[in-house]
């Protein structure tokens, strides 16, 4: 066979400037994408794998306080000791299951309250005159300027027996003896709803604000009273915001430790507290790690649901 | 057999003093702060009429429409529909539906649900809703798309759904806010006639807002030309084009060549105007109604002029100039003729022949003439 085109017989050309530019573009793009992946790998995936590894080992009184997973047993034999007992323990001891369920309950109820309180607030801000919208949003975000911990301590000051709220109620004469509010589930709900409310308001505001108001005029035009227009048009169109806000409140609330620890009582059972005591009080790192892994798995499920929902709505929107 | 002697009745209730208007707008004004969007508008619209409010953007036509729908309340004046004062009646209780410029279809509902929405609000029985939805979707030829979401439709299809949604409620009045503005030219022309046919079939009174004079002329029985919040003239498309009453209307509708002058002779069916700019007298075939010496404007439409290279003999209404620009539009050509005074005049000629012989070209010297009956005196 003979060459039919001159180029195929010519020596392989050195990369021309166009090719070099294309290569650079390709690698350049990859380089720009690298840092976030590197960040996630270093500070999320690797720590997670370490925790996963510890969850399969046995505790021992040493530093570190667990038996290594991998060890050399004699000549050229790598011994791997996988201890599944920690996970079995999670299911056999009622404490863990109860703590999980209670965490889900507290997070769920708090989310509902955040939604009930946050929706009217987000709605009012989104429908306020343009000039006051930003100041109002600013007020929603303002608490973030103070340390989260300080704000929770402030609630202790408000809720304790000789605190602000009790003093006020005693002064008005509504009650005659101080109410036990601190160290109850009530205080935990107050703390979680208060702390996570902005995370509900912001996505709801974003959805409500970009809603086309001519849809409401169209509804009115077609004979719909304002309240029914809200139920039939505004509410269904704000579902994406409600889902996003609920996820942002529910997911961190499940693993919340500070609020139940400071505001809750000794019998406020939440998985974050169990994890803490397992880790620091019992120094049982493997069990604590198993709790952490299980919690992660439990939380990944709602996130997946959320993602799935978002993909579906973005597809429908196209 | 006797032939029917009466000619088919022309639809013109506005000429009938007995006819009762469906919509009555009396002295309606709307101000936003210092800005007068609508200024003392009086307007009667009759049952079954296709009425257009025509004007440039910001002239107040949309505000007037929104007051009819009930989304804005008049600062002054009164709107009544079928004899009922609408002042304190909210939009959801008015016998009016509006087709929005953006169509405002509910994105979370299917086409069928959108159309059924208005009927559901009236608590119409389910079975009747189903029938009505099918009926109006058939009317706008959208039955095949009943289960689609608005996002899955093209602009033209959405427009049809929006129309169907309004028609389903069988309102007394249908308001259309720039209904065809979002469609491309071909589709728009096709939809114009379709809308008129639909209006004819359902017999609902249509009030349309548009900035497109061609659209208004094609579709409407009458047009109200608006300028700066007021209605300048109300009339049929022919009246508005051929007999504008103000220089604004003459200029806004089509193209107008206007010459300022002073009345020098006033007779029963003839007005002679001294036009200093043209250094000649112009004769117009009707009385101006103003005294000799009053300043007036003579208006001639480009297509009403004839062009010739030779000097015409009886030199009535004749001006002389040079072709300076030619716009070839296919069916017609527009010639811009520069007169001796430096003033430019537009003349439109139909391109009757294929060949370019005889056709005028740049720098040709031409004489423009027109019959006195084809020009108009506008009083300033």
XYZ file of C-alpha atoms in Angstrom:
698
model
C 0.000 0.000 0.000
C 1.240 3.434 -0.822
C 0.435 6.557 1.016
C -2.374 8.445 -0.603
C -1.945 11.724 1.133
C 1.290 13.642 1.537
C 0.668 14.263 5.217
C 0.672 10.582 6.106
C 4.208 10.153 4.712
C 5.524 13.309 6.337
C 7.257 12.964 9.712
C 4.968 13.389 12.663
C 4.487 17.139 13.120
C 5.641 18.780 16.328
C 2.734 20.102 18.355
C 1.781 23.389 16.764
C 0.744 26.423 18.754
C -2.931 25.520 18.281
C -2.407 22.070 19.727
C -0.370 23.444 22.612
C -3.120 25.914 23.378
C -5.702 23.128 23.301
C -3.634 20.994 25.671
C -3.108 23.925 27.984
C -6.798 24.662 27.953
C -7.657 21.093 28.808
C -5.130 20.790 31.623
C -5.806 24.334 32.752
C -9.441 23.488 33.178
C -8.570 20.374 35.159
C -6.173 22.378 37.344
C -8.825 24.928 38.206
C -11.147 22.102 39.200
C -8.510 20.434 41.357
C -8.435 22.493 44.594
C -12.008 21.751 45.683
C -11.519 18.061 44.998
C -8.183 18.092 46.809
C -9.871 19.871 49.715
C -12.669 17.326 49.895
C -10.210 14.454 49.620
C -7.912 15.772 52.346
C -10.443 17.077 54.826
C -13.490 14.948 54.200
C -12.821 11.632 52.524
C -9.534 10.759 54.288
C -10.807 11.656 57.799
C -13.958 9.708 57.055
C -11.927 6.674 56.013
C -9.875 6.972 59.230
C -13.087 7.086 61.275
C -14.420 4.134 59.281
C -11.196 2.253 59.998
C -11.389 2.968 63.727
C -15.011 1.845 63.827
C -13.885 -1.660 62.876
C -11.243 -1.974 65.598
C -11.339 -2.873 69.302
C -10.822 -0.445 72.143
C -7.770 -0.804 74.379
C -6.236 1.233 77.136
C -3.358 2.718 75.193
C -2.434 5.631 73.011
C -4.200 5.607 70.578
C -6.976 3.888 72.476
C -7.727 1.200 69.898
C -6.116 -1.900 68.432
C -4.660 -1.272 64.981
C -6.613 -2.807 62.162
C -3.551 -3.916 60.236
C -0.660 -5.693 61.912
C 2.293 -7.847 60.875
C 1.937 -11.318 62.277
C 5.290 -12.914 61.761
C 6.993 -13.196 58.432
C 5.216 -11.662 55.448
C 1.777 -12.128 56.913
C -0.472 -9.055 57.022
C -3.134 -9.566 59.598
C -6.391 -7.615 59.352
C -8.651 -7.770 62.371
C -12.120 -6.512 61.500
C -14.257 -6.082 64.552
C -17.913 -5.853 63.515
C -18.968 -5.885 67.146
C -19.254 -2.096 67.363
C -22.030 -2.071 64.790
C -23.765 -5.039 66.394
C -23.546 -3.129 69.651
C -25.414 -0.171 68.073
C -28.406 -2.382 67.431
C -28.225 -4.508 70.569
C -28.026 -1.608 73.013
C -31.350 0.191 73.108
C -29.639 3.441 74.014
C -28.357 3.981 70.484
C -31.590 3.174 68.663
C -33.527 5.359 71.097
C -31.016 8.187 70.683
C -31.255 7.947 66.893
C -35.040 7.948 66.903
C -35.194 10.781 69.418
C -32.751 12.834 67.337
C -34.927 12.316 64.254
C -38.013 13.283 66.267
C -36.482 16.448 67.714
C -35.007 17.461 64.352
C -38.287 16.721 62.579
C -40.487 18.688 64.975
C -37.994 21.580 64.999
C -38.063 21.614 61.199
C -41.859 21.834 61.191
C -41.736 24.764 63.619
C -39.022 26.480 61.585
C -41.249 26.091 58.535
C -44.329 27.433 60.329
C -42.450 30.441 61.691
C -40.100 30.945 58.743
C -42.663 30.830 55.946
C -44.659 33.904 57.005
C -41.425 35.768 57.679
C -39.948 34.886 54.288
C -43.260 35.742 52.629
C -43.473 39.108 54.355
C -39.903 39.975 53.374
C -40.379 38.858 49.764
C -43.538 40.956 49.415
C -42.177 43.995 51.274
C -41.248 47.097 49.250
C -37.936 46.617 47.450
C -36.160 49.213 49.574
C -36.806 47.475 52.902
C -36.195 43.922 51.689
C -32.446 44.021 52.131
C -32.535 45.583 55.606
C -35.058 42.924 56.667
C -32.871 40.143 55.273
C -29.949 41.719 57.077
C -31.888 41.411 60.344
C -32.456 37.719 59.666
C -28.739 37.143 59.174
C -27.674 39.498 61.974
C -27.562 36.836 64.756
C -24.741 35.109 62.841
C -22.524 38.035 63.791
C -22.572 36.799 67.372
C -20.996 33.499 68.277
C -23.396 30.595 68.153
C -22.246 29.458 71.585
C -22.920 32.852 73.145
C -26.412 32.883 71.735
C -27.126 29.455 73.235
C -25.767 30.626 76.601
C -28.065 33.635 76.320
C -31.003 31.261 76.035
C -29.837 29.599 79.242
C -30.065 32.995 80.875
C -33.563 33.471 79.536
C -34.946 30.020 80.327
C -33.437 29.161 83.704
C -35.591 29.181 86.838
C -34.454 32.634 87.952
C -34.048 33.733 84.330
C -35.655 36.535 82.365
C -38.701 34.664 81.177
C -39.612 33.230 84.581
C -39.070 36.587 86.292
C -41.319 38.228 83.752
C -44.056 35.600 84.128
C -43.849 35.829 87.915
C -44.018 39.604 87.746
C -47.148 39.528 85.565
C -48.712 37.069 87.971
C -49.468 34.452 85.332
C -47.460 31.919 87.344
C -46.662 31.805 91.041
C -43.717 29.455 91.014
C -40.934 29.391 88.402
C -41.465 26.978 85.515
C -38.794 24.385 84.883
C -37.878 25.240 81.308
C -34.136 24.826 81.137
C -32.930 21.221 80.950
C -36.118 20.089 79.221
C -36.894 19.069 75.642
C -38.806 22.359 75.349
C -35.556 24.295 75.758
C -33.916 22.103 73.116
C -36.715 22.856 70.659
C -36.481 26.570 71.383
C -32.724 26.487 70.880
C -32.831 24.530 67.624
C -35.695 26.524 66.102
C -34.039 29.795 67.078
C -30.610 28.794 65.782
C -31.709 27.278 62.485
C -34.530 29.656 61.539
C -32.359 31.751 59.147
C -31.517 28.579 57.194
C -35.226 28.089 56.600
C -35.977 31.730 55.779
C -33.234 32.334 53.239
C -34.075 29.599 50.682
C -37.797 30.270 51.145
C -37.242 33.958 50.514
C -35.233 33.183 47.380
C -38.082 31.081 45.960
C -40.855 33.480 46.932
C -39.015 36.549 45.750
C -38.460 35.282 42.212
C -42.064 34.183 41.818
C -43.835 35.892 38.928
C -46.481 38.094 40.579
C -48.536 38.225 37.402
C -49.470 34.625 38.255
C -51.340 35.952 41.292
C -53.044 38.574 39.152
C -53.988 35.838 36.699
C -55.426 33.807 39.570
C -57.434 36.803 40.813
C -58.558 37.488 37.278
C -59.854 33.931 37.002
C -62.007 34.379 40.085
C -59.639 33.308 42.839
C -59.794 35.099 46.183
C -56.411 36.127 47.641
C -56.224 33.329 50.224
C -57.157 30.640 47.729
C -54.644 32.111 45.280
C -52.036 31.660 47.975
C -53.031 28.014 48.489
C -53.359 27.211 44.806
C -50.462 29.148 43.337
C -47.955 30.537 45.832
C -47.751 27.492 48.085
C -47.184 24.865 45.381
C -44.652 27.091 43.642
C -42.667 27.525 46.868
C -42.240 23.775 47.482
C -38.610 23.794 46.259
C -37.814 26.480 48.840
C -39.611 24.572 51.584
C -37.694 21.386 50.720
C -34.350 23.187 50.613
C -35.006 25.008 53.896
C -36.217 21.845 55.631
C -33.099 19.938 54.574
C -30.857 22.749 55.763
C -32.562 22.664 59.174
C -33.214 18.946 59.567
C -29.815 17.542 58.627
C -27.634 19.549 61.027
C -30.325 19.389 63.725
C -30.148 15.579 63.804
C -26.473 15.670 64.713
C -26.784 18.706 66.991
C -24.682 18.416 70.157
C -24.215 21.853 71.687
C -27.899 22.764 72.044
C -29.103 19.537 73.737
C -25.979 19.511 75.877
C -26.430 23.076 77.148
C -30.208 23.491 77.114
C -31.389 19.896 77.420
C -31.646 17.843 80.569
C -29.781 14.670 81.457
C -32.563 12.632 79.894
C -32.587 14.535 76.590
C -31.297 11.757 74.427
C -29.688 12.834 71.182
C -27.186 11.011 69.074
C -24.713 13.897 69.152
C -24.602 13.718 72.938
C -24.187 9.941 72.897
C -21.313 10.313 70.488
C -19.667 12.868 72.741
C -19.925 10.765 75.874
C -18.760 7.649 74.023
C -15.719 9.499 72.778
C -14.690 11.629 75.741
C -16.262 9.966 78.794
C -15.866 6.300 77.864
C -12.844 6.834 75.604
C -14.328 4.147 73.414
C -13.155 5.463 70.062
C -14.270 2.467 68.012
C -17.844 2.646 69.330
C -17.913 6.425 68.869
C -16.683 5.989 65.321
C -19.364 3.411 64.609
C -22.001 5.879 65.893
C -20.548 8.589 63.656
C -20.561 6.336 60.572
C -24.111 5.198 61.238
C -25.241 8.786 61.672
C -23.646 9.739 58.373
C -25.402 6.881 56.585
C -28.665 7.925 58.194
C -28.233 11.505 57.031
C -27.080 10.686 53.518
C -30.503 9.212 52.774
C -32.459 12.496 53.159
C -29.769 14.334 51.199
C -30.177 11.847 48.352
C -33.934 12.412 48.426
C -33.316 16.140 48.275
C -30.892 15.816 45.368
C -33.300 13.607 43.491
C -36.088 16.113 44.012
C -33.922 19.002 42.856
C -32.895 17.184 39.689
C -36.502 16.422 38.951
C -37.631 20.034 39.339
C -34.715 21.403 37.326
C -35.566 18.953 34.540
C -39.204 19.988 34.599
C -38.160 23.625 34.521
C -36.315 23.195 31.270
C -88.391 35.353 -6.090
C -87.496 38.566 -4.500
C -83.922 39.201 -3.749
C -83.212 40.283 -0.205
C -83.394 43.984 -0.514
C -81.530 44.945 2.620
C -77.787 44.987 2.476
C -76.056 42.893 5.155
C -76.051 44.897 8.337
C -72.690 46.548 8.973
C -71.517 46.156 12.558
C -71.364 49.741 13.819
C -73.267 50.089 17.114
C -71.268 53.236 17.905
C -73.223 55.056 15.203
C -76.516 53.930 16.688
C -77.757 56.351 19.355
C -80.025 53.597 20.717
C -77.216 51.101 21.290
C -76.162 50.567 24.902
C -72.437 50.316 25.546
C -71.130 47.278 27.461
C -68.170 49.120 28.929
C -68.505 52.722 29.931
C -65.407 54.635 30.942
C -66.246 58.098 32.236
C -63.604 60.688 33.053
C -61.139 58.092 34.268
C -57.711 59.272 35.427
C -54.879 57.461 37.107
C -51.896 59.143 38.704
C -48.813 57.593 40.198
C -47.488 60.400 42.363
C -46.979 63.353 40.036
C -47.190 61.225 36.941
C -50.547 61.147 35.166
C -50.602 57.780 33.458
C -54.184 58.140 32.299
C -55.818 61.513 31.953
C -59.625 61.974 31.878
C -60.489 59.223 29.428
C -64.036 58.831 28.177
C -64.764 55.718 26.179
C -67.733 53.522 25.321
C -67.204 49.987 24.073
C -70.138 48.047 22.641
C -71.086 44.368 23.030
C -69.341 42.115 20.532
C -66.846 44.763 19.568
C -63.139 44.183 18.979
C -61.634 47.370 20.358
C -57.929 48.230 20.362
C -56.057 50.743 22.438
C -53.111 51.767 20.312
C -50.181 53.843 21.419
C -46.471 54.003 22.048
C -45.093 52.505 25.241
C -45.826 54.644 28.272
C -48.944 56.220 26.791
C -51.171 54.746 29.504
C -52.911 52.081 27.464
C -51.849 49.209 29.728
C -52.816 51.187 32.841
C -56.269 51.727 31.362
C -56.561 47.999 30.664
C -55.436 47.132 34.190
C -58.092 49.466 35.585
C -60.683 47.575 33.564
C -59.405 44.290 35.006
C -59.405 45.763 38.513
C -55.674 45.572 39.215
C -55.476 49.360 39.470
C -58.104 51.659 40.896
C -58.822 54.906 39.059
C -57.754 58.056 40.870
C -60.804 59.727 39.368
C -63.773 58.737 37.249
C -65.933 55.684 36.905
C -65.862 52.409 35.003
C -69.063 50.456 34.577
C -69.689 47.188 32.820
C -73.169 46.258 31.705
C -74.476 49.118 33.790
C -72.769 47.945 36.989
C -70.271 50.285 38.607
C -66.962 48.438 38.937
C -65.252 50.850 41.333
C -65.472 48.701 44.454
C -65.543 45.291 42.768
C -62.307 43.295 43.131
C -60.756 41.571 40.095
C -61.974 38.129 41.179
C -65.588 39.236 41.023
C -65.524 41.059 37.693
C -67.070 39.482 34.597
C -63.781 40.141 32.839
C -60.816 37.987 32.007
C -57.427 39.148 30.943
C -54.824 37.553 28.756
C -51.478 38.664 30.098
C -48.583 39.720 27.940
C -46.406 37.106 29.647
C -49.410 34.709 29.428
C -48.996 34.044 33.202
C -49.704 30.334 32.839
C -49.364 28.409 36.108
C -46.102 26.479 35.694
C -47.056 23.749 38.154
C -50.248 22.822 36.327
C -50.872 21.058 33.045
C -52.552 22.804 30.144
C -55.877 21.231 31.079
C -55.508 22.234 34.743
C -54.653 25.777 33.711
C -57.776 26.012 31.597
C -59.906 24.433 34.330
C -58.572 26.789 37.017
C -61.110 29.565 36.518
C -64.033 27.149 36.370
C -62.904 25.443 39.576
C -62.976 28.794 41.363
C -66.621 29.135 40.373
C -67.301 25.624 41.734
C -68.598 24.374 38.411
C -69.374 20.622 38.606
C -66.424 18.415 37.590
C -68.136 16.859 34.586
C -69.009 20.250 33.122
C -65.448 21.475 33.700
C -64.099 18.522 31.701
C -66.449 19.251 28.817
C -65.716 22.955 28.799
C -61.947 22.401 28.926
C -62.158 20.042 25.939
C -64.351 22.499 24.078
C -62.083 25.526 24.440
C -58.918 23.514 23.836
C -60.530 22.312 20.611
C -61.365 25.895 19.722
C -57.711 26.945 19.987
C -56.502 23.612 18.562
C -54.550 22.610 21.647
C -56.380 19.381 22.605
C -53.320 17.276 21.839
C -51.308 19.136 24.458
C -53.801 18.951 27.316
C -51.463 16.982 29.588
C -48.328 19.026 28.897
C -46.828 21.549 31.293
C -46.484 25.142 30.018
C -42.676 24.818 29.931
C -43.007 22.092 27.326
C -44.861 24.365 24.895
C -43.670 26.853 22.308
C -44.537 30.546 22.564
C -47.400 30.250 20.096
C -48.842 27.263 21.937
C -48.679 29.050 25.284
C -50.491 31.990 23.749
C -53.292 29.643 22.693
C -53.512 28.099 26.147
C -53.680 31.549 27.740
C -56.513 32.429 25.377
C -58.332 29.171 26.126
C -57.995 29.777 29.860
C -59.748 33.144 29.487
C -62.424 31.873 27.107
C -63.325 28.965 29.386
C -64.988 31.356 31.827
C -67.112 32.923 29.090
C -66.483 36.439 30.358
C -68.444 39.438 29.139
C -65.182 41.137 28.245
C -61.819 39.684 27.336
C -58.810 41.947 27.802
C -55.706 41.240 25.775
C -52.424 42.864 26.779
C -50.119 42.829 23.753
C -51.287 39.294 22.977
C -49.029 38.706 20.004
C -45.928 40.665 21.000
C -43.956 37.537 21.889
C -44.579 35.745 18.584
C -42.457 35.969 15.454
C -43.757 37.845 12.423
C -45.216 35.003 10.350
C -46.954 33.389 13.303
C -48.218 36.777 14.447
C -49.909 37.518 11.120
C -51.528 34.090 11.092
C -52.661 34.411 14.714
C -54.159 37.877 14.123
C -56.829 36.541 11.795
C -57.346 33.470 13.951
C -58.022 35.625 16.996
C -60.556 37.649 15.028
C -62.267 34.446 13.871
C -62.399 33.102 17.407
C -63.803 36.402 18.651
C -66.427 36.222 15.928
C -67.414 32.694 16.955
C -67.609 33.234 20.708
C -69.104 36.722 20.431
C -67.207 38.038 23.470
C -66.190 41.693 23.535
C -62.421 41.976 23.116
C -60.372 44.932 24.291
C -56.793 44.736 23.116
C -53.761 46.819 23.972
C -51.070 47.032 21.334
C -48.277 49.250 20.097
C -48.364 47.645 16.647
C -50.591 49.720 14.368
C -50.753 47.019 11.704
C -52.035 44.566 14.311
C -54.630 47.054 15.519
C -55.792 47.832 11.978
C -56.034 44.158 10.974
C -57.984 43.010 13.995
C -60.131 45.793 15.384
C -63.562 47.136 14.645
C -62.485 50.384 16.279
C -59.216 51.779 17.504
C -58.537 54.315 20.228
C -55.219 56.052 19.613
C -53.638 57.082 22.892
C -51.013 59.707 23.554
C -49.672 60.830 26.922
C -52.564 59.377 28.895
C -55.372 60.697 26.703
C -57.274 59.248 23.797
C -56.514 61.358 20.718
C -59.012 59.755 18.383
C -61.469 56.891 18.333
C -62.512 55.420 15.025
C -62.541 52.522 12.612
C -59.186 51.642 11.020
C -60.254 53.447 7.825
C -61.276 56.585 9.698
C -58.072 56.653 11.671
C -55.878 56.211 8.626
C -57.752 58.289 6.069
C -59.232 60.950 8.306
C -56.977 61.515 11.283
C -58.131 64.459 13.343
C -54.807 65.438 14.877
C -51.253 65.652 13.605
C -50.251 63.089 16.263
C -52.624 60.472 14.897
C -51.683 61.275 11.302
C -48.030 60.812 12.154
C -48.459 57.765 14.409
C -50.594 55.747 11.994
C -48.666 55.054 8.807
C -46.512 57.716 7.220
C -47.725 61.251 6.651
C -46.261 64.112 4.671
C -47.272 67.258 6.488
C -46.932 70.845 5.334
C -47.624 73.759 7.636
C -49.444 76.757 6.241
C -52.114 79.384 6.674
C -55.679 79.241 5.365
C -56.048 81.712 2.530
C -59.423 80.670 1.132
C -62.248 78.791 2.781
C -65.193 77.416 0.773
C -67.868 74.811 1.357
C -65.822 71.948 -0.052
C -62.463 73.478 -0.686
C -59.725 75.000 1.408
C -56.710 76.728 -0.020
C -53.669 76.874 2.175
C -50.758 79.212 1.662
C -47.687 77.167 2.276
C -44.704 79.431 2.740
C -42.279 76.551 2.978
C -43.243 75.213 -0.471
C -43.758 78.721 -1.849
C -47.045 77.598 -3.335
C -50.698 77.124 -2.507
C -52.186 73.743 -1.661
C -55.809 72.931 -2.359
C -57.659 70.512 -0.112
C -61.042 69.043 -1.050
C -62.954 69.852 2.119
C -63.763 72.745 4.382
C -61.330 73.270 7.270
C -63.814 74.862 9.608
C -61.407 77.591 10.642
C -61.160 81.212 9.613
C -58.916 82.556 6.926
C -55.492 83.268 8.356
C -55.536 80.391 10.845
C -52.473 78.150 10.952
C -53.167 74.612 9.713
C -51.320 71.532 8.512
C -51.954 69.812 5.194
C -51.449 66.043 5.296
C -50.895 63.770 2.290
C -50.222 60.014 2.542
C -47.241 58.756 0.491
C -49.374 56.402 -1.631
C -51.818 59.167 -2.538
C -49.200 61.046 -4.546
C -48.362 60.519 -8.192
C -44.864 60.953 -9.544
C -43.896 62.039 -13.021
C -40.791 63.274 -14.727
C -42.611 65.807 -16.920
C -44.129 68.999 -15.630
C -47.876 68.433 -15.261
C -50.130 70.955 -16.925
C -52.717 72.180 -14.423
C -50.362 72.822 -11.565
C -52.688 72.162 -8.628
C -50.918 70.597 -5.661
C -47.663 70.140 -7.454
C -44.232 70.139 -5.884
C -40.876 69.651 -7.511
C -37.867 67.794 -6.199
C -35.067 65.261 -6.629
C -35.081 61.572 -5.630
C -32.603 61.283 -2.772
C -33.260 57.828 -1.295
C -35.072 54.700 -2.411
C -36.331 51.974 -0.101
C -37.209 48.911 -2.142
C -39.628 46.748 -0.127
C -40.557 44.276 -2.860
C -44.215 45.005 -3.323
C -43.746 48.736 -3.075
C -40.885 51.185 -3.158
C -40.652 54.258 -0.994
C -38.993 57.220 -2.664
C -37.633 60.008 -0.542
C -37.868 63.168 -2.615
C -35.941 66.261 -1.563
C -37.906 69.386 -2.405
C -36.335 72.673 -3.397
C -36.779 73.949 0.127
C -34.634 71.073 1.394
C -37.637 69.358 2.941
C -37.981 65.595 2.325
C -41.243 63.983 1.237
C -42.058 60.268 1.038
C -43.832 58.788 -1.945
C -44.885 55.146 -2.227
C -45.236 53.458 -5.600
C -46.448 49.940 -6.234
C -43.967 47.864 -8.211
C -46.356 46.666 -10.869
C -43.792 45.353 -13.335
C -40.848 43.027 -13.146
C -38.604 45.197 -15.257
C -36.727 48.098 -13.883
C -37.367 50.283 -16.952
C -39.282 53.421 -16.231
C -38.443 53.055 -12.613
C -37.137 56.163 -10.933
C -33.590 56.266 -9.750
C -31.399 58.460 -7.595
C -31.106 62.124 -8.609
C -34.071 61.950 -11.010
C -35.968 65.229 -11.146
C -39.617 64.559 -10.426
C -42.927 66.367 -9.972
C -45.271 65.153 -7.262
C -48.982 65.843 -7.548
C -52.089 64.768 -5.705
C -55.783 65.262 -6.009
C -57.282 67.751 -3.537
C -59.659 65.031 -2.286
C -56.666 62.936 -1.231
C -55.285 65.443 1.211
C -56.507 66.651 4.567
C -56.419 69.847 6.573
C -55.492 69.346 10.201
C -56.188 72.178 12.561
C -53.373 72.713 15.025
